[in-house]
CSV table of C-alpha atoms in Angstrom, one decimal:
chain,number,residue,atom,x,y,z
A,1,MET,CA,15.0,-18.8,-58.8
A,2,LEU,CA,15.8,-14.6,-58.2
A,3,SER,CA,15.9,-12.0,-60.5
A,4,GLN,CA,19.3,-9.4,-60.0
A,5,ARG,CA,16.5,-6.5,-59.3
A,6,TRP,CA,14.5,-8.8,-56.4
A,7,ARG,CA,17.6,-10.3,-54.6
A,8,PRO,CA,18.4,-7.3,-53.0
A,9,VAL,CA,14.8,-6.4,-51.7
A,10,VAL,CA,14.4,-10.5,-50.8
A,11,PHE,CA,16.9,-10.5,-48.5
A,12,SER,CA,16.2,-6.8,-46.7
A,13,ALA,CA,13.0,-8.5,-46.0
A,14,ILE,CA,14.2,-11.3,-44.5
A,15,ALA,CA,16.8,-9.2,-42.3
A,16,VAL,CA,14.2,-6.4,-41.1
A,17,CYS,CA,12.6,-9.9,-40.0
A,18,GLY,CA,15.5,-11.8,-38.6
A,19,ILE,CA,16.1,-8.4,-36.2
A,20,TRP,CA,12.5,-7.8,-35.4
A,21,LEU,CA,12.6,-11.5,-33.9
A,22,VAL,CA,16.2,-10.7,-31.9
A,23,ALA,CA,13.8,-8.1,-30.5
A,24,TRP,CA,10.9,-9.3,-29.7
A,25,ALA,CA,13.3,-12.1,-27.8
A,26,GLY,CA,14.9,-9.6,-25.8
A,27,ILE,CA,11.4,-7.9,-25.2
A,28,SER,CA,10.5,-10.7,-23.8
A,29,ILE,CA,13.8,-12.7,-22.0
A,30,ALA,CA,13.1,-8.6,-19.7
A,31,ARG,CA,10.2,-9.6,-19.3
A,32,ASN,CA,10.5,-12.2,-17.7
A,33,ALA,CA,13.7,-11.7,-16.0
A,34,LYS,CA,11.9,-8.6,-14.1
A,35,MET,CA,11.3,-9.7,-10.2
A,36,THR,CA,8.1,-8.6,-9.9
A,37,ALA,CA,6.5,-8.6,-6.4
A,38,GLU,CA,4.3,-11.0,-7.9
A,39,LYS,CA,7.3,-13.7,-8.1
A,40,VAL,CA,7.9,-12.7,-5.0
A,41,ARG,CA,5.0,-13.8,-3.3
A,42,ALA,CA,4.9,-17.1,-5.5
A,43,TYR,CA,8.3,-17.9,-3.7
A,44,ALA,CA,7.8,-16.3,-0.4
A,45,GLU,CA,4.3,-18.8,-0.4
A,46,SER,CA,6.5,-22.1,-2.1
A,47,VAL,CA,8.4,-21.9,0.8
A,48,ASP,CA,7.9,-22.6,4.9
A,49,LEU,CA,10.5,-21.4,6.5
A,50,ARG,CA,9.6,-23.8,9.2
A,51,LYS,CA,10.3,-27.4,7.3
A,52,LEU,CA,14.0,-25.1,6.6
A,53,SER,CA,16.9,-26.1,9.3
A,54,GLY,CA,20.8,-24.9,8.4
A,55,ALA,CA,22.8,-24.6,5.5
A,56,ALA,CA,19.2,-24.7,3.1
A,57,ARG,CA,17.3,-22.8,5.7
A,58,ALA,CA,20.2,-19.8,5.4
A,59,LYS,CA,20.2,-19.7,1.6
A,60,ALA,CA,16.1,-19.6,1.7
A,61,ILE,CA,16.8,-16.4,3.5
A,62,GLN,CA,19.8,-15.2,1.2
A,63,GLU,CA,17.1,-16.1,-2.0
A,64,LEU,CA,14.5,-13.6,-0.6
A,65,GLU,CA,15.9,-11.0,0.6
A,66,ASP,CA,18.2,-11.0,-2.9
A,67,LYS,CA,14.8,-11.0,-4.6
A,68,LEU,CA,13.2,-7.8,-2.7
A,69,ASN,CA,17.0,-6.2,-3.9
A,70,ALA,CA,15.9,-7.2,-7.6
A,71,LEU,CA,12.3,-4.8,-7.0
A,72,SER,CA,12.3,-1.8,-8.8
A,73,LEU,CA,10.8,1.2,-6.3
A,74,GLU,CA,7.9,1.0,-7.2
A,75,GLU,CA,7.4,-3.4,-7.2
A,76,ARG,CA,9.4,-2.8,-3.5
A,77,ARG,CA,6.6,-0.3,-2.1
A,78,LYS,CA,3.9,-3.1,-3.6
A,79,ALA,CA,6.0,-5.7,-2.0
A,80,ARG,CA,5.9,-3.8,1.4
A,81,GLY,CA,2.7,-2.5,1.1
A,82,ASP,CA,1.2,-5.8,1.2
A,83,ARG,CA,3.3,-8.0,3.6
A,84,LEU,CA,5.0,-10.8,1.4
A,85,ALA,CA,8.4,-11.6,3.6
A,86,TRP,CA,6.0,-11.1,6.6
A,87,SER,CA,5.1,-14.6,7.1
A,88,TRP,CA,8.8,-15.0,6.9
A,89,PHE,CA,9.6,-12.6,10.3
A,90,ASN,CA,7.5,-13.9,12.2
A,91,GLU,CA,9.4,-17.2,11.8
A,92,MET,CA,12.6,-15.8,12.2
A,93,THR,CA,15.3,-15.6,14.6
A,94,GLU,CA,15.9,-12.2,16.2
A,95,ASP,CA,19.8,-12.4,14.4
A,96,GLU,CA,18.2,-13.9,12.2
A,97,LYS,CA,15.4,-10.8,11.5
A,98,ALA,CA,18.1,-8.4,12.6
A,99,ALA,CA,20.3,-9.5,9.2
A,100,PHE,CA,17.6,-9.9,7.3
A,101,ILE,CA,16.9,-5.7,7.9
A,102,GLU,CA,19.9,-4.5,7.1
A,103,ALA,CA,20.6,-7.2,4.5
A,104,THR,CA,16.6,-5.8,2.8
A,105,MET,CA,16.7,-1.7,3.5
A,106,PRO,CA,17.9,0.5,0.3
A,107,THR,CA,21.1,1.2,-0.9
A,108,GLY,CA,22.7,4.0,0.8
A,109,PHE,CA,19.7,5.2,3.5
A,110,LYS,CA,22.7,4.4,6.2
A,111,GLN,CA,24.2,8.2,4.9
A,112,MET,CA,20.4,9.0,4.6
A,113,LEU,CA,19.9,8.9,8.0
A,114,THR,CA,23.0,11.3,8.6
A,115,SER,CA,22.2,13.7,6.1
A,116,PHE,CA,18.1,13.5,7.5
A,117,GLU,CA,20.1,14.0,11.1
A,118,GLN,CA,22.2,17.3,9.8
A,119,LEU,CA,18.7,19.2,8.8
A,120,PRO,CA,17.4,21.2,11.2
A,121,GLU,CA,14.8,20.4,13.1
A,122,GLU,CA,12.3,22.0,11.7
A,123,LYS,CA,12.9,20.1,7.5
A,124,ARG,CA,13.0,16.9,9.8
A,125,ARG,CA,9.8,17.0,10.8
A,126,LYS,CA,8.0,18.0,7.7
A,127,SER,CA,10.2,15.4,5.7
A,128,ILE,CA,9.2,13.0,8.3
A,129,ASP,CA,5.9,14.1,7.3
A,130,ASP,CA,6.1,13.4,4.0
A,131,ALA,CA,7.0,10.6,4.2
A,132,LEU,CA,3.7,9.2,6.7
A,133,ARG,CA,1.9,10.3,4.2
A,134,ARG,CA,3.7,9.5,1.4
A,135,LEU,CA,3.4,6.3,2.6
A,136,LYS,CA,-0.4,6.2,3.5
A,137,GLU,CA,-1.4,7.5,0.7
A,138,ALA,CA,0.7,4.9,-1.1
A,139,ARG,CA,-1.5,2.8,1.4
A,140,ASP,CA,-4.5,4.0,1.1
A,141,GLN,CA,-4.2,3.9,-3.5
A,142,GLY,CA,-3.4,0.0,-2.9
A,143,ALA,CA,-6.3,-1.4,-0.5
A,144,GLY,CA,-9.0,1.1,-3.2
A,145,GLY,CA,-8.7,3.9,-1.7
A,146,PRO,CA,-9.0,6.0,1.3
A,147,GLY,CA,-11.5,4.3,4.3
A,148,ALA,CA,-11.1,1.4,2.0
A,149,GLY,CA,-10.8,-1.5,4.8
A,150,GLY,CA,-10.2,0.3,7.8
A,151,GLN,CA,-6.6,0.4,7.9
A,152,GLY,CA,-5.0,0.2,4.4
A,153,GLY,CA,-7.5,-3.0,4.5
A,154,THR,CA,-5.3,-6.0,6.6
A,155,ASN,CA,-2.8,-6.5,4.3
A,156,GLY,CA,-1.3,-2.5,4.0
A,157,PRO,CA,2.2,-1.7,5.8
A,158,PRO,CA,2.5,-1.5,9.0
A,159,VAL,CA,1.5,2.1,9.9
A,160,LEU,CA,3.7,4.3,12.6
A,161,SER,CA,2.0,4.7,15.5
A,162,ALA,CA,1.9,8.0,17.8
A,163,GLU,CA,4.1,6.9,20.6
A,164,LEU,CA,6.8,5.4,17.4
A,165,GLN,CA,7.2,9.2,16.3
A,166,ALA,CA,7.4,10.5,18.9
A,167,LYS,CA,10.4,8.8,20.1
A,168,VAL,CA,12.0,9.5,16.4
A,169,ARG,CA,11.2,13.3,17.0
A,170,THR,CA,12.6,13.0,20.3
A,171,ILE,CA,15.5,11.1,20.1
A,172,GLY,CA,16.5,11.6,16.6
A,173,LEU,CA,15.7,9.0,14.0
A,174,LYS,CA,19.6,8.1,13.6
A,175,ALA,CA,20.1,7.5,17.3
A,176,PHE,CA,16.5,5.1,17.8
A,177,TYR,CA,16.6,3.2,14.2
A,178,SER,CA,20.3,1.8,16.4
A,179,GLN,CA,18.5,0.8,19.6
A,180,SER,CA,15.6,-0.4,18.4
A,181,SER,CA,14.9,-4.1,17.8
A,182,ALA,CA,14.3,-6.2,14.8
A,183,GLN,CA,10.4,-5.3,15.4
A,184,THR,CA,10.5,-2.2,15.2
A,185,LYS,CA,12.7,-1.5,11.7
A,186,ALA,CA,10.5,-3.9,10.4
A,187,GLU,CA,7.6,-1.4,11.4
A,188,LEU,CA,10.4,1.9,10.4
A,189,ALA,CA,10.9,0.3,7.6
A,190,PRO,CA,8.3,1.4,4.3
A,191,VAL,CA,9.2,5.0,6.5
A,192,LEU,CA,12.5,5.2,6.2
A,193,GLU,CA,12.5,4.3,2.2
A,194,GLU,CA,10.1,7.8,1.8
A,195,LEU,CA,11.7,9.6,4.0
A,196,GLN,CA,15.4,8.6,1.3
A,197,ARG,CA,11.8,9.0,-1.4
A,198,VAL,CA,11.8,12.9,0.3
A,199,MET,CA,15.5,13.5,0.4
A,200,GLU,CA,16.4,12.3,-3.3
A,201,SER,CA,13.9,15.0,-3.9
A,202,GLY,CA,16.4,17.4,-3.1
A,203,ARG,CA,12.9,19.8,-1.2
A,204,PRO,CA,14.3,19.0,2.8
A,205,PHE,CA,17.4,20.8,1.5
A,206,ARG,CA,15.7,23.9,-0.8
A,207,GLY,CA,16.0,27.3,1.7
A,208,ARG,CA,18.9,25.7,4.0
């Protein structure tokens, strides 16, 4: 039997252990629940979209969209860089591609395009250059350094061609995006995500 003197000490120790166990369990649950690029990869590789049709196909695409949208900014960039959804995208119909692109673009990107178009031409050009530079740096880092794999590795994010860059600057990003095919929008998606980060940093609005 515990003496009256030691009973509070023992109870306190048990309470502390219980708190640590609850905290450890919470951390483990949160870690397992967190969506990662690796989990997206595992899902994408576990399902053959070509064998699905109807409701099952729509549900599978919706699940992939949900997983991509649940990624953090860095994990999303990693998933884009690894082109995890590219094999699925190539198997989609044009309508599915268009819906997929719209569903997986970052929240607020359309508002970002409107704000971008209101910037002076020089700031728009600088913002696009910054986005392309950041995208290239992320690609090179993921490929093991600049020059690795020729173009940032075979799994690197798609490079925005000089032709597309010229069209974006000539036509205007918002107008060009609205007129583009789903395939072109897919090529623009990584650039738009980086451009949104540039815009959210506030740099393009300084000195206006």
